[in-house]
Short mmCIF file of C-alpha atoms in Angstrom, two decimals:
data_model
loop_
_atom_site.label_atom_id
_atom_site.label_comp_id
_atom_site.label_asym_id
_atom_site.label_seq_id
_atom_site.Cartn_x
_atom_site.Cartn_y
_atom_site.Cartn_z
CA UNK A 1 90.27 158.40 125.16
CA UNK A 2 89.14 154.81 124.58
CA UNK A 3 92.10 152.36 124.20
CA UNK A 4 91.99 149.45 121.81
CA UNK A 5 94.94 146.93 121.65
CA UNK A 6 95.32 144.53 118.89
CA UNK A 7 97.46 141.37 119.34
CA UNK A 8 98.16 139.23 116.08
CA UNK A 9 99.60 135.84 116.95
CA UNK A 10 103.36 135.90 117.05
CA UNK A 11 103.48 139.66 117.08
CA UNK A 12 103.63 142.49 119.70
CA UNK A 13 100.23 144.12 120.79
CA UNK A 14 99.50 147.22 118.60
CA UNK A 15 97.58 150.09 120.71
CA UNK A 16 95.07 152.49 119.35
CA UNK A 17 93.39 155.54 120.97
CA UNK A 18 90.28 157.42 119.94
CA UNK A 19 88.27 160.38 120.98
CA UNK A 20 84.98 159.24 123.15
CA UNK A 21 82.94 160.99 120.63
CA UNK A 22 84.22 159.07 117.54
CA UNK A 23 81.08 157.45 116.09
CA UNK A 24 82.71 154.65 114.11
CA UNK A 25 85.95 152.78 113.63
CA UNK A 26 86.57 150.41 110.87
CA UNK A 27 88.59 147.13 111.45
CA UNK A 28 90.12 144.82 108.94
CA UNK A 29 92.96 143.95 106.48
CA UNK A 30 92.45 146.46 103.94
CA UNK A 31 94.66 149.65 104.02
CA UNK A 32 91.63 151.85 104.08
CA UNK A 33 90.47 150.73 107.33
CA UNK A 34 91.15 152.93 110.68
CA UNK A 35 92.61 149.69 112.22
CA UNK A 36 94.64 147.62 109.89
CA UNK A 37 95.04 144.18 111.02
CA UNK A 38 97.52 142.15 108.99
CA UNK A 39 96.44 138.60 109.67
CA UNK A 40 95.10 135.94 107.25
CA UNK A 41 92.13 135.12 109.63
CA UNK A 42 90.95 138.97 109.25
CA UNK A 43 88.52 139.91 106.19
CA UNK A 44 89.25 143.20 104.26
CA UNK A 45 86.36 144.87 106.35
CA UNK A 46 85.87 142.46 109.12
CA UNK A 47 84.04 144.59 111.82
CA UNK A 48 83.26 148.11 113.10
CA UNK A 49 83.47 149.60 116.54
CA UNK A 50 80.47 152.01 116.91
CA UNK A 51 79.63 154.63 119.65
CA UNK A 52 76.24 154.04 121.29
CA UNK A 53 74.64 155.52 124.51
CA UNK A 54 76.54 154.18 127.26
CA UNK A 55 79.86 152.96 125.49
CA UNK A 56 80.63 151.17 122.40
CA UNK A 57 79.70 147.82 120.64
CA UNK A 58 81.82 145.90 118.07
CA UNK A 59 79.65 144.70 115.09
CA UNK A 60 80.46 141.85 112.68
CA UNK A 61 80.52 142.91 108.99
CA UNK A 62 79.72 139.45 107.28
CA UNK A 63 83.26 138.53 107.90
CA UNK A 64 84.45 135.12 106.96
CA UNK A 65 86.02 134.16 110.58
CA UNK A 66 83.73 136.17 112.52
CA UNK A 67 84.18 137.91 116.02
CA UNK A 68 83.91 136.06 119.46
CA UNK A 69 83.21 136.59 122.90
CA UNK A 70 84.87 133.89 124.87
CA UNK A 71 83.60 130.72 123.19
CA UNK A 72 80.59 132.19 121.43
CA UNK A 73 80.59 133.56 118.12
CA UNK A 74 78.72 136.75 118.13
CA UNK A 75 77.11 139.18 115.57
CA UNK A 76 77.31 142.21 118.00
CA UNK A 77 79.33 142.42 121.09
CA UNK A 78 78.71 145.01 124.04
CA UNK A 79 82.28 146.26 124.77
CA UNK A 80 83.26 146.06 128.31
CA UNK A 81 86.69 146.37 130.11
CA UNK A 82 88.76 143.08 130.14
CA UNK A 83 86.28 141.10 127.84
CA UNK A 84 87.82 138.19 125.99
CA UNK A 85 87.33 139.24 122.64
CA UNK A 86 88.85 138.04 119.23
CA UNK A 87 88.49 139.30 115.82
CA UNK A 88 89.19 136.22 113.65
CA UNK A 89 92.32 134.70 115.45
CA UNK A 90 93.36 138.10 116.69
CA UNK A 91 93.09 139.20 120.22
CA UNK A 92 90.92 142.36 120.77
CA UNK A 93 91.28 144.35 124.03
CA UNK A 94 89.02 147.29 124.84
CA UNK A 95 89.75 149.59 127.75
CA UNK A 96 88.09 152.86 129.18
CA UNK A 97 89.67 155.06 131.94
CA UNK A 98 87.84 155.56 135.03
CA UNK A 99 86.90 159.14 133.95
CA UNK A 100 85.44 157.98 130.69
CA UNK A 101 83.49 155.14 132.63
CA UNK A 102 82.10 157.94 134.91
CA UNK A 103 81.03 159.94 131.90
CA UNK A 104 79.27 157.22 130.16
CA UNK A 105 77.47 156.00 133.18
CA UNK A 106 75.19 159.05 132.87
CA UNK A 107 73.99 157.74 129.44
CA UNK A 108 71.10 155.31 129.35
CA UNK A 109 72.83 152.01 127.86
CA UNK A 110 70.74 149.65 125.80
CA UNK A 111 72.24 146.15 125.40
CA UNK A 112 72.93 145.27 121.63
CA UNK A 113 74.66 142.07 122.26
CA UNK A 114 73.50 139.31 119.67
CA UNK A 115 75.11 135.90 118.81
CA UNK A 116 75.58 134.83 115.14
CA UNK A 117 72.76 132.21 115.28
CA UNK A 118 70.21 135.01 116.58
CA UNK A 119 71.29 137.31 113.79
CA UNK A 120 70.89 134.59 111.27
CA UNK A 121 67.26 134.05 112.42
CA UNK A 122 66.26 137.63 111.62
CA UNK A 123 64.16 138.33 108.52
CA UNK A 124 66.45 139.27 105.53
CA UNK A 125 69.47 137.71 107.01
CA UNK A 126 71.15 134.86 105.37
CA UNK A 127 72.66 132.14 107.65
CA UNK A 128 76.33 132.16 107.79
CA UNK A 129 77.93 129.02 106.57
CA UNK A 130 79.71 126.96 109.16
CA UNK A 131 83.30 126.31 108.90
CA UNK A 132 84.08 122.59 108.38
CA UNK A 133 85.92 121.06 111.28
CA UNK A 134 89.16 119.41 110.43
CA UNK A 135 89.35 115.69 110.90
CA UNK A 136 92.49 114.32 112.53
CA UNK A 137 94.59 112.35 110.33
CA UNK A 138 95.02 108.73 111.36
CA UNK A 139 98.67 107.48 111.45
CA UNK A 140 98.65 104.97 108.54
CA UNK A 141 101.68 102.77 108.00
CA UNK A 142 101.84 101.43 104.72
CA UNK A 143 104.32 98.76 103.43
CA UNK A 144 105.64 98.73 99.89
CA UNK A 145 104.90 95.56 97.99
CA UNK A 146 107.03 94.27 95.22
CA UNK A 147 105.42 94.40 91.77
CA UNK A 148 103.77 91.10 90.70
CA UNK A 149 105.85 89.15 88.13
CA UNK A 150 104.18 87.94 85.11
CA UNK A 151 106.54 84.90 85.17
CA UNK A 152 106.85 82.29 87.67
CA UNK A 153 110.23 82.60 89.54
CA UNK A 154 112.99 80.07 88.27
CA UNK A 155 113.62 76.95 90.14
CA UNK A 156 117.20 76.65 91.15
CA UNK A 157 118.77 73.30 91.03
CA UNK A 158 120.26 72.03 94.38
CA UNK A 159 121.38 68.80 96.15
CA UNK A 160 117.95 68.34 97.71
CA UNK A 161 116.51 67.47 94.31
CA UNK A 162 118.81 64.46 93.98
CA UNK A 163 117.73 62.99 97.43
CA UNK A 164 114.17 63.87 96.46
CA UNK A 165 114.42 61.66 93.44
CA UNK A 166 115.89 58.76 95.31
CA UNK A 167 113.08 59.13 97.88
CA UNK A 168 110.53 58.81 94.94
CA UNK A 169 112.35 55.74 93.58
CA UNK A 170 112.32 54.06 96.92
CA UNK A 171 108.84 54.75 97.55
CA UNK A 172 107.92 53.13 94.03
CA UNK A 173 110.16 50.10 94.96
CA UNK A 174 108.44 49.59 98.19
CA UNK A 175 105.04 49.97 96.57
CA UNK A 176 105.91 47.29 93.76
CA UNK A 177 107.17 44.94 96.38
CA UNK A 178 104.14 45.31 98.52
CA UNK A 179 101.86 44.73 95.48
CA UNK A 180 103.92 41.64 94.36
CA UNK A 181 103.66 40.23 97.92
CA UNK A 182 99.96 40.34 97.97
CA UNK A 183 99.92 38.66 94.68
CA UNK A 184 102.25 35.91 95.95
CA UNK A 185 100.25 35.49 99.02
CA UNK A 186 96.94 35.06 97.13
CA UNK A 187 98.61 32.55 94.60
CA UNK A 188 100.15 30.46 97.15
CA UNK A 189 96.76 30.27 98.90
CA UNK A 190 95.12 29.07 95.75
CA UNK A 191 97.73 26.64 94.92
CA UNK A 192 97.60 25.07 98.37
CA UNK A 193 93.81 24.65 97.97
CA UNK A 194 94.35 22.98 94.75
CA UNK A 195 96.87 20.43 96.33
CA UNK A 196 99.90 21.63 94.39
CA UNK A 197 103.30 20.90 96.07
CA UNK A 198 104.98 24.11 94.37
CA UNK A 199 103.06 27.26 94.84
CA UNK A 200 105.58 30.01 94.15
CA UNK A 201 104.30 32.53 91.72
CA UNK A 202 107.71 33.69 90.49
CA UNK A 203 108.88 30.06 90.17
CA UNK A 204 105.70 29.16 88.31
CA UNK A 205 106.24 31.99 85.91
CA UNK A 206 109.65 30.94 84.93
CA UNK A 207 109.25 27.21 85.16
CA UNK A 208 105.61 26.75 84.19
CA UNK A 209 102.60 26.06 86.39
CA UNK A 210 102.76 22.45 87.69
CA UNK A 211 99.61 20.20 87.11
CA UNK A 212 97.14 19.56 89.91
CA UNK A 213 97.47 15.88 91.39
CA UNK A 214 93.97 15.15 90.46
CA UNK A 215 94.71 16.12 86.81
CA UNK A 216 97.79 14.01 86.75
CA UNK A 217 95.91 10.85 87.94
CA UNK A 218 93.32 11.49 85.17
CA UNK A 219 96.20 11.58 82.48
CA UNK A 220 97.74 8.50 83.84
CA UNK A 221 94.38 6.66 83.69
CA UNK A 222 93.93 7.64 80.18
CA UNK A 223 97.18 6.19 79.15
#
């Protein structure tokens, strides 16, 4: 009797046996199948195991997650002992005894194996939509920012403000002194050129500007 073992991830294998003359075995998640597989990756009617000359084949029935042989997605699989077959995400094992193998060896076997792409290229067949690949999520580290405040933050009074005010006054005094020094130097130069004995700007501001010697002589002659 052909032996089929179904292994759902995380569960123990479930064995099934059939007579060698069984023509078709339905496999799926629905309760009206011959082999019921309780797994989300399996469709209601996922595939059928069919008797052909020389053994059995596994045929996909337009399921969502398909059937696969190794890494290849298939439409039809020629069943052989120890083949790595999956129905959706479920491991499917097919085994015949030595006597059964000897019996079917007398039958002329015609290969039926066909990939999903080859089946999609046949006339009247609609291409099976490819499942989108899941993209790995990048590890993004976000830093919470404080909400923007509509009002400027208040300025707290401190002792630094007093020292800052004194520094500003000192700068003003130094600037004024430098300005006066420049005026004084220029005034003294002009007074010296005019022949005046006194040529202090601040003294002349308080005591009046003395006459030029030439002017004094002119006044005396006039008298």
